[in-house]
PDB file of C-alpha atoms in Angstrom:
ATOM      1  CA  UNK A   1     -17.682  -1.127 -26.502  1.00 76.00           C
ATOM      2  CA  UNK A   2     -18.021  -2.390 -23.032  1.00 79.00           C
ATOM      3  CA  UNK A   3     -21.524  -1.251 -21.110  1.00 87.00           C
ATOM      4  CA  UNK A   4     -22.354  -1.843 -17.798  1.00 94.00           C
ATOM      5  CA  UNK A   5     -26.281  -0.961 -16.544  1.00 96.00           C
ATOM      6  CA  UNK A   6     -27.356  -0.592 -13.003  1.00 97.00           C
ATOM      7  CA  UNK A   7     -30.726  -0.772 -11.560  1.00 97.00           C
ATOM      8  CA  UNK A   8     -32.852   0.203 -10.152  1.00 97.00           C
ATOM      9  CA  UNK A   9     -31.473   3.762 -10.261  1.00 96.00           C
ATOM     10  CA  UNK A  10     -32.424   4.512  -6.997  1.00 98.00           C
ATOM     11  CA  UNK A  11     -33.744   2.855  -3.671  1.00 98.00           C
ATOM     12  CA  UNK A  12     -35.152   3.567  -0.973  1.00 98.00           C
ATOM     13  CA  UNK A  13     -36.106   0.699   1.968  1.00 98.00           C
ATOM     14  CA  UNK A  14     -37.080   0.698   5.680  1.00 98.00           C
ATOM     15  CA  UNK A  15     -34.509  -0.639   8.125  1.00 98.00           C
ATOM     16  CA  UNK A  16     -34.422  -4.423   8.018  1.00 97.00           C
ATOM     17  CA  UNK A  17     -35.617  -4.489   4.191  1.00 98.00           C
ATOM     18  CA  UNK A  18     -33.432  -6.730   2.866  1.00 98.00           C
ATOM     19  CA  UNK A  19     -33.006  -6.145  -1.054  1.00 98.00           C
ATOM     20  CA  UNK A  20     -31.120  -6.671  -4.520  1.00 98.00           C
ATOM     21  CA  UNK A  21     -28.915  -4.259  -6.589  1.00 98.00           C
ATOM     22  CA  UNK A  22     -28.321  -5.178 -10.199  1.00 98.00           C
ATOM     23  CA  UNK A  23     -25.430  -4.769 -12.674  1.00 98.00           C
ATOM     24  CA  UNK A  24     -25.917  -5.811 -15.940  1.00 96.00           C
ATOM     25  CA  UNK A  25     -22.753  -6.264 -18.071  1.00 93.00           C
ATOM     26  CA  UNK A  26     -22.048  -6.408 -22.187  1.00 90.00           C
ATOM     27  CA  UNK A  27     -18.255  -7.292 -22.250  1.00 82.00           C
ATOM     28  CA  UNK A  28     -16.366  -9.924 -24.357  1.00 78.00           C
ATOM     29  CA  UNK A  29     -14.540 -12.055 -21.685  1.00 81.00           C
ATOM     30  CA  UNK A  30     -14.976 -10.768 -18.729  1.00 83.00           C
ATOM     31  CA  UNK A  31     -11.794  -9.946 -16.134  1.00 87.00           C
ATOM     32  CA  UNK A  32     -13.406  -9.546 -13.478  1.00 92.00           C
ATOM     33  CA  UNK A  33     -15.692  -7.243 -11.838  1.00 95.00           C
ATOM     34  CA  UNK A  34     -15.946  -4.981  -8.902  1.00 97.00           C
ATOM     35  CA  UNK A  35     -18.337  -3.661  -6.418  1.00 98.00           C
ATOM     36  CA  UNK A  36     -18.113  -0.021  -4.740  1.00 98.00           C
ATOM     37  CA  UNK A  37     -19.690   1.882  -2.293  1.00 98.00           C
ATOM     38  CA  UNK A  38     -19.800   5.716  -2.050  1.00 97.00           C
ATOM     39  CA  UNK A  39     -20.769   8.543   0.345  1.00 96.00           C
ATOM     40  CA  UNK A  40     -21.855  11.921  -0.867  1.00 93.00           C
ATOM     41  CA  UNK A  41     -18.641  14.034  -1.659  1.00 93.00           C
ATOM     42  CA  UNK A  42     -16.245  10.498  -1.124  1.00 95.00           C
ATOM     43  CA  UNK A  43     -14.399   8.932  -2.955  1.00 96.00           C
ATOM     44  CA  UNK A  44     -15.782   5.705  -3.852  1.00 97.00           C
ATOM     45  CA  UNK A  45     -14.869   2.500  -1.385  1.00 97.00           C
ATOM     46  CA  UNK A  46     -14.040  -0.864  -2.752  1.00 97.00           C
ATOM     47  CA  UNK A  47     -16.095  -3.300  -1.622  1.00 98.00           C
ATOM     48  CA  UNK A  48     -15.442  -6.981  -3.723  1.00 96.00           C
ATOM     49  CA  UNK A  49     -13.999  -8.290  -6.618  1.00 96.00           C
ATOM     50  CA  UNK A  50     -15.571 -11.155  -8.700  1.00 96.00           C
ATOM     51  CA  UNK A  51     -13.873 -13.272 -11.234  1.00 93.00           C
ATOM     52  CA  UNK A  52     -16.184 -16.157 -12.319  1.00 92.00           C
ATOM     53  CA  UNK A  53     -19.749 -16.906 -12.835  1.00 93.00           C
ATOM     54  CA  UNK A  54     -21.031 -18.893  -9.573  1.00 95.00           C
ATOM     55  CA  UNK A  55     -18.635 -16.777  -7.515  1.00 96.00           C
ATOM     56  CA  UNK A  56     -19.926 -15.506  -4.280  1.00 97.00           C
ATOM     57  CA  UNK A  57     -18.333 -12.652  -1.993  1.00 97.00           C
ATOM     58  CA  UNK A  58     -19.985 -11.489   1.432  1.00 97.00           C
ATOM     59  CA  UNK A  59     -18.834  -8.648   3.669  1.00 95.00           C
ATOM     60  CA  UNK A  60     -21.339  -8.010   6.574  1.00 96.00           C
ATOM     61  CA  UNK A  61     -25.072  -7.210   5.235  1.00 97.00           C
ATOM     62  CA  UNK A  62     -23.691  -7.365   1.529  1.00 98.00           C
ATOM     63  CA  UNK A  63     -23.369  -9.965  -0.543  1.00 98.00           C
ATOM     64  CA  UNK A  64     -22.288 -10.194  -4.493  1.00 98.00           C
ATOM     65  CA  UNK A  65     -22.708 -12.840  -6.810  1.00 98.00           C
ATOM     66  CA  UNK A  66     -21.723 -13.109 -10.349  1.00 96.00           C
ATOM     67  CA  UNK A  67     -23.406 -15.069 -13.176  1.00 93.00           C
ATOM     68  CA  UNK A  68     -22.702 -14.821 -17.260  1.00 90.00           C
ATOM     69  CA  UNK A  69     -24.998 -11.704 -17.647  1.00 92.00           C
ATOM     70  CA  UNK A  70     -24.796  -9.749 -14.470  1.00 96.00           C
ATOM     71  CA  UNK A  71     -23.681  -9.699 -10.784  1.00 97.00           C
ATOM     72  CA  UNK A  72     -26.169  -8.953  -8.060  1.00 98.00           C
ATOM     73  CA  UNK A  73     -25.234  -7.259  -4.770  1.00 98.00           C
ATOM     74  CA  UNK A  74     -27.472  -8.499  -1.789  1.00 98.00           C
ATOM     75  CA  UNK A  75     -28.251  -6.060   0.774  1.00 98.00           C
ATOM     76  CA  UNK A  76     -29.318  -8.925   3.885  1.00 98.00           C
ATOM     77  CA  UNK A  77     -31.471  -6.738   7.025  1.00 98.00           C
ATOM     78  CA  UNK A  78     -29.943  -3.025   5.805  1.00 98.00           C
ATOM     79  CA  UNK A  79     -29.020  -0.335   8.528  1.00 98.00           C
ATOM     80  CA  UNK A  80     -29.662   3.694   7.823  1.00 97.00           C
ATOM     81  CA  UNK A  81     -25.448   3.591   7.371  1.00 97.00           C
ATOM     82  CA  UNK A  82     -25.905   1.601   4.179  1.00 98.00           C
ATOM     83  CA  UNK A  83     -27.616   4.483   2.645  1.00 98.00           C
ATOM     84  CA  UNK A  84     -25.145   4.926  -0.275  1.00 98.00           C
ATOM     85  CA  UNK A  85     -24.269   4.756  -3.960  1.00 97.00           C
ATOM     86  CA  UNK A  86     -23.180   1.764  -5.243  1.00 98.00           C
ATOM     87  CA  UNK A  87     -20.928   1.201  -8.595  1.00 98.00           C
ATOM     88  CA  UNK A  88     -20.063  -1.324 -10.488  1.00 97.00           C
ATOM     89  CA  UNK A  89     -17.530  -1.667 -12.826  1.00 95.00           C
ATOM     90  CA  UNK A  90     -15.531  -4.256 -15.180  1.00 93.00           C
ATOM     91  CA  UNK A  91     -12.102  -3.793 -16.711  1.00 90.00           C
ATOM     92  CA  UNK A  92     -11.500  -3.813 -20.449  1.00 85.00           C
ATOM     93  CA  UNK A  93     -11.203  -6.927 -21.798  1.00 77.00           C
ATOM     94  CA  UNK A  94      -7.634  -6.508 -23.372  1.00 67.00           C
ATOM     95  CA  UNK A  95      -4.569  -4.285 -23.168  1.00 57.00           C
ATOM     96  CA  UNK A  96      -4.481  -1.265 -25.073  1.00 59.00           C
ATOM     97  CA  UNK A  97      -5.675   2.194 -24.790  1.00 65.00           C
ATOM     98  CA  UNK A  98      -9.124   1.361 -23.025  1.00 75.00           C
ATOM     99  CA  UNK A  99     -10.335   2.382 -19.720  1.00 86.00           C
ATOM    100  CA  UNK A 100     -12.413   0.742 -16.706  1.00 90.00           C
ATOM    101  CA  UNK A 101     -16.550   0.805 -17.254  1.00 91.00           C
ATOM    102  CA  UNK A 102     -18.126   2.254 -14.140  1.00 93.00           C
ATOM    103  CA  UNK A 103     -21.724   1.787 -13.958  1.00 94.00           C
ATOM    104  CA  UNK A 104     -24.111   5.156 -13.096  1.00 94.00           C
ATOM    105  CA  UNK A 105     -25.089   3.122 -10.071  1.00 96.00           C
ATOM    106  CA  UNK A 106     -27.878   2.633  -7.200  1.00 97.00           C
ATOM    107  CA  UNK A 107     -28.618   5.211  -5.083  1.00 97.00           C
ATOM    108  CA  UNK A 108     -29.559   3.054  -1.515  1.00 98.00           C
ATOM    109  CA  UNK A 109     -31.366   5.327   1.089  1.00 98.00           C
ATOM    110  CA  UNK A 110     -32.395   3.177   4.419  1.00 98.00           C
ATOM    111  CA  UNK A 111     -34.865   4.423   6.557  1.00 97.00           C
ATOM    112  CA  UNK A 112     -35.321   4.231  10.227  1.00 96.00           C
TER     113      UNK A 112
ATOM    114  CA  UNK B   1      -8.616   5.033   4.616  1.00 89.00           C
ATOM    115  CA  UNK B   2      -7.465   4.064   1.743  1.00 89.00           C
ATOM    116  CA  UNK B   3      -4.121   4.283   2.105  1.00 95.00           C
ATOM    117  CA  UNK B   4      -4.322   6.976  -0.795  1.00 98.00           C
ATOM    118  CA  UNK B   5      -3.754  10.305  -0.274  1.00 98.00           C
ATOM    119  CA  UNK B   6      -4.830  13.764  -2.777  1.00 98.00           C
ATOM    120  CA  UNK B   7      -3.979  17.094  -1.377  1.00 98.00           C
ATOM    121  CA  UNK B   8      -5.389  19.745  -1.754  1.00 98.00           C
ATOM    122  CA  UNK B   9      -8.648  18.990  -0.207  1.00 97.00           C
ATOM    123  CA  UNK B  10     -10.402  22.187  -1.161  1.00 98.00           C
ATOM    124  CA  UNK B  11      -9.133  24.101  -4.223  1.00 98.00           C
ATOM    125  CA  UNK B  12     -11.074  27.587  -4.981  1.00 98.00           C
ATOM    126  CA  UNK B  13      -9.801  29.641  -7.640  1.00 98.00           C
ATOM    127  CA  UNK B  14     -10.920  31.916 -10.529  1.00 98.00           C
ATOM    128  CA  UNK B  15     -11.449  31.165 -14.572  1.00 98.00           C
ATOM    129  CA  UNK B  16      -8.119  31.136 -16.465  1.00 98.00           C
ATOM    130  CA  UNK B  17      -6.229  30.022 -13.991  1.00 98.00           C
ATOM    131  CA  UNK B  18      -4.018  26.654 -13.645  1.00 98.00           C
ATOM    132  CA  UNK B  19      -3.843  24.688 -10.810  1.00 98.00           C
ATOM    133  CA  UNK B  20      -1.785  21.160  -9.553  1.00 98.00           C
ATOM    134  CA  UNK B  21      -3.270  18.353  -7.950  1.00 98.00           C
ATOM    135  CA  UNK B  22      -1.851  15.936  -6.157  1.00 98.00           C
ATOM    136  CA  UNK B  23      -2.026  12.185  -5.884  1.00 98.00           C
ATOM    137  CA  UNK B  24       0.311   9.483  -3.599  1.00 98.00           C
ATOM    138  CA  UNK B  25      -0.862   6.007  -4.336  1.00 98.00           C
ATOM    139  CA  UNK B  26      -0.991   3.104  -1.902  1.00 97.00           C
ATOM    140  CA  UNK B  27       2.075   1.728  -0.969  1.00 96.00           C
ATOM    141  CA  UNK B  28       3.387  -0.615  -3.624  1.00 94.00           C
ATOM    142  CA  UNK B  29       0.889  -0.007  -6.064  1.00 96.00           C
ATOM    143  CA  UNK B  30       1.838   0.892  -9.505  1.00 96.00           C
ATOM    144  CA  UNK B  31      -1.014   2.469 -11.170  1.00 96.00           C
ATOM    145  CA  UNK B  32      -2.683   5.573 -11.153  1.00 97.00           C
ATOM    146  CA  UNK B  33      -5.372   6.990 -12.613  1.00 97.00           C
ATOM    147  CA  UNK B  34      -7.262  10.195 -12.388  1.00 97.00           C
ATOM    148  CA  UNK B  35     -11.535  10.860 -12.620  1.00 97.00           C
ATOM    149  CA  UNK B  36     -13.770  13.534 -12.070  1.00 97.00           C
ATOM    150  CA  UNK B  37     -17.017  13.409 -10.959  1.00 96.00           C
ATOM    151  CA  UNK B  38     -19.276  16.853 -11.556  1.00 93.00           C
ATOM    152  CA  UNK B  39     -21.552  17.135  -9.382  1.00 85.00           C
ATOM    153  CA  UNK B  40     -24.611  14.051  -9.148  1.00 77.00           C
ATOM    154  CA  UNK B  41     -22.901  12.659 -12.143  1.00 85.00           C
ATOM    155  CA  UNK B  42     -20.727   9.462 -13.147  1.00 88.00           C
ATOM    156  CA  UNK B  43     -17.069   9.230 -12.860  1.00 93.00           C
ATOM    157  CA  UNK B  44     -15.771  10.225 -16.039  1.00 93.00           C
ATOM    158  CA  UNK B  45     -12.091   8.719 -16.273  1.00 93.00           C
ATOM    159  CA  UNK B  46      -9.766  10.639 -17.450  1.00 96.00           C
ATOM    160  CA  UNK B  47      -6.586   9.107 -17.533  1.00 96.00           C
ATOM    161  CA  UNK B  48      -4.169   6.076 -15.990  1.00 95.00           C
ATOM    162  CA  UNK B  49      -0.103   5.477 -15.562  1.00 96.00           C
ATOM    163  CA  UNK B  50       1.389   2.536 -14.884  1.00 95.00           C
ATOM    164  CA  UNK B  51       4.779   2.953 -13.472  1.00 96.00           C
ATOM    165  CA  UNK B  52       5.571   6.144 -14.641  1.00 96.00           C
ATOM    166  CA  UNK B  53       3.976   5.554 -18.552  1.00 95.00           C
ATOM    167  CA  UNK B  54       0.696   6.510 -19.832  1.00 94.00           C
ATOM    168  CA  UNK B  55      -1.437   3.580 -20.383  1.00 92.00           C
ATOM    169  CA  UNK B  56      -4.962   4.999 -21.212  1.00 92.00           C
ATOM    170  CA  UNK B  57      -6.707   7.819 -22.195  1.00 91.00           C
ATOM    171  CA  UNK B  58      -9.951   8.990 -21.249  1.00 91.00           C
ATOM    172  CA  UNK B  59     -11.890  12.022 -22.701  1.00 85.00           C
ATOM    173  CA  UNK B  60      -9.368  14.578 -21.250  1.00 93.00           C
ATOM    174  CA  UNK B  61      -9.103  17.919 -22.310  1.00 95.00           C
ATOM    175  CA  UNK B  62      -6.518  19.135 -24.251  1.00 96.00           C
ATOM    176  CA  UNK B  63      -6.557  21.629 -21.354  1.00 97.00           C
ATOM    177  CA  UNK B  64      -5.835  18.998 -18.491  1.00 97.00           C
ATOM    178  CA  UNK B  65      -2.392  16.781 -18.587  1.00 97.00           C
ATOM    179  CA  UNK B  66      -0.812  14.633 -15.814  1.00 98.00           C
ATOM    180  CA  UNK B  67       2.052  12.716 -15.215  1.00 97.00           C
ATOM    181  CA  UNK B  68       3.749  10.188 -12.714  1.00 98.00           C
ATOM    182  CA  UNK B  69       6.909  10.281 -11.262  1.00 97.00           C
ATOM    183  CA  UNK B  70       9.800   7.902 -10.856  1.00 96.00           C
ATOM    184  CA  UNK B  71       8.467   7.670  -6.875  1.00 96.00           C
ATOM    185  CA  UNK B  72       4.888   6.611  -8.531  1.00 97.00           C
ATOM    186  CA  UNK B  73       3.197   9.899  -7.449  1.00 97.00           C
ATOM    187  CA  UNK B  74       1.311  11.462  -9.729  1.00 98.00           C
ATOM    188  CA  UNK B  75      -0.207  15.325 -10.518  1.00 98.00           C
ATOM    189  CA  UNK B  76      -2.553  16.533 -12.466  1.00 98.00           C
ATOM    190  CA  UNK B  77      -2.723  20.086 -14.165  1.00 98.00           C
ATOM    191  CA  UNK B  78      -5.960  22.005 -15.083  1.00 98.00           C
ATOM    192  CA  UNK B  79      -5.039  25.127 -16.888  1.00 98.00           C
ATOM    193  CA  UNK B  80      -7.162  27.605 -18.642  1.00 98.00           C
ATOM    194  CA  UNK B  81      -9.884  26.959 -16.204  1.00 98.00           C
ATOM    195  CA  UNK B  82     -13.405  27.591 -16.596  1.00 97.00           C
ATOM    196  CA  UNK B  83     -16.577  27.241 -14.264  1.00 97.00           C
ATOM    197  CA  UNK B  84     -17.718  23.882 -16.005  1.00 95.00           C
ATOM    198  CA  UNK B  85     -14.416  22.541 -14.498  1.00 97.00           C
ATOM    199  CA  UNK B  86     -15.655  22.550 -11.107  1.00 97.00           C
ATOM    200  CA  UNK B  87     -16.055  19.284  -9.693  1.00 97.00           C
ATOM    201  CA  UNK B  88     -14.168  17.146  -7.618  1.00 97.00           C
ATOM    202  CA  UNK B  89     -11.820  14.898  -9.178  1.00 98.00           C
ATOM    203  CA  UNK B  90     -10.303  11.633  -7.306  1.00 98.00           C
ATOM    204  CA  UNK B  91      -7.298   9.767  -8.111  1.00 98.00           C
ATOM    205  CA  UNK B  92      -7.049   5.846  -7.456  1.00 98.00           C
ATOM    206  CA  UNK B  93      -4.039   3.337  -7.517  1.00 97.00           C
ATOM    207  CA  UNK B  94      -4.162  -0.321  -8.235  1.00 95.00           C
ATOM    208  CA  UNK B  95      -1.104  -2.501  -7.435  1.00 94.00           C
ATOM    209  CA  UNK B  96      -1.091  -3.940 -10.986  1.00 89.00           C
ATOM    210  CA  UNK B  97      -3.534  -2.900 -14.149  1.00 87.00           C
ATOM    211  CA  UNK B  98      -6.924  -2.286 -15.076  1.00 87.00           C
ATOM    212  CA  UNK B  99      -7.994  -5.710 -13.868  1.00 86.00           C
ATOM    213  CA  UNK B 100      -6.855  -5.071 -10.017  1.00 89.00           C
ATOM    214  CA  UNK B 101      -9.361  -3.447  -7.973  1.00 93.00           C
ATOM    215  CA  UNK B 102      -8.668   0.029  -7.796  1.00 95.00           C
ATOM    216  CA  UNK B 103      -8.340   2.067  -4.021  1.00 97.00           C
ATOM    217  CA  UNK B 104      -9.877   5.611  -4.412  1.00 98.00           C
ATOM    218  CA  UNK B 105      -8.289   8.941  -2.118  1.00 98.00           C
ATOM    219  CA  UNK B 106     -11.069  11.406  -0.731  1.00 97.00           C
ATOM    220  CA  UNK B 107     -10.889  13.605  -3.994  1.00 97.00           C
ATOM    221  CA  UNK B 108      -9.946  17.434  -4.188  1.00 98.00           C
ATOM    222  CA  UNK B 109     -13.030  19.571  -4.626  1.00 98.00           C
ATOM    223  CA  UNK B 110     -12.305  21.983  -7.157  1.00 98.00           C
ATOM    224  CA  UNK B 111     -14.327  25.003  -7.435  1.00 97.00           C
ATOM    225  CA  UNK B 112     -13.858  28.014 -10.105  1.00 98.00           C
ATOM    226  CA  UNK B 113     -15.086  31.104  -9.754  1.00 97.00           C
TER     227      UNK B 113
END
């Protein structure tokens, strides 16, 4: 069965702390994997999409990376409005009756 | 925005009862799939379509079903309801399967009394 581990659970970090989220991944041939953000009570917001070890995605302060074991997301000089949750995930690894595996995530709080 | 859209927001009603939600995926996307998240928990999936056919299963209740219609939007039925049911519960779309990224609405808050 697919498992995907996120740490630290939680975060916290003054403004301009820059820092690293972590996904760990057990999957047989990976498809891909996928970074989300979400707000309390939201529904979560997708953020990248990696395919290959040595891949590299950047949107703003964030940055993913992908390697065999586990895809970091980079948090460069954070701002109190990247205080969120953010998920992971990876698709099964084959058709069939088998679902997405969402990570439990990193809770980010930035302080002012 | 997502480009998703669940209505209602806000759903209160009491135990036993059965209630609809509703999900209209991004334009052109063919998958759907339903979650719910209880409150500070995961996102436990529940189930996905893929052009109008079930494609996987999640731990749903026997109590819970949902379909997809031939215009790719999609409902899901709670019946029998009881307080543990209260959470809110998103649907997503994806333009092709599991391996697309997936585009989450703003959820419908579900709360029984």
């Amino acid at each position: 069965e697919d498992q995907v581990t996120q740490s630290p659970e939680a975060l916290r970090l003054q403004e301009g702390e820059s820092s690293s989220l972590n996904c760990s991944y057990t999957v047989s041939g990976l498809r891909g994997l996928f970074w989300y953000r979400q707000d309390p009570g939201k529904g979560p917001e997708f953020l990248f999409t990696l395919y290959s070890a040595g891949e590299e995605k950047e949107k703003e302060r964030l940055k993913a990376t992908l390697t065999k074991k586990e895809s970091f997301l980079h948090i460069t000089a954070p701002k109190p409005e990247d205080s969120a949750t953010y998920l992971c995930a990876v698709p099964p690894n084959s058709g069939g009756y088998q679902k997405v595996t969402f990570g439990t995530g990193t809770k980010l709080q930035v302080i002012p | 925005d997502s480009g998703v859209t669940q209505t209602p927001k806000h759903l209160i009603t009491a135990t036993g009862q059965r209630v609809t939600l509703r999900c209209s995926p991004r334009s052109g996307d063919l998958s759907v799939y339903w979650y719910q998240q209880s409150l500070d928990q995961g996102l436990q999936f529940l189930i996905q379509y893929y052009n109008g056919e079930e494609r996987a299963k999640g731990n749903i209740l026997e109590r819970f079903s949902a379909q997809q219609f031939p215009d790719l939007h999609s409902e899901l039925n709670l019946s029998s309801l009881e307080l543990g049911d209260s959470a809110l519960y998103f649907c997503a779309s994806s333009v092709g399967g599991q391996d697309t990224e997936a585009f989450f609405g703003q959820g419908t808050r579900l709360t029984v009394v």
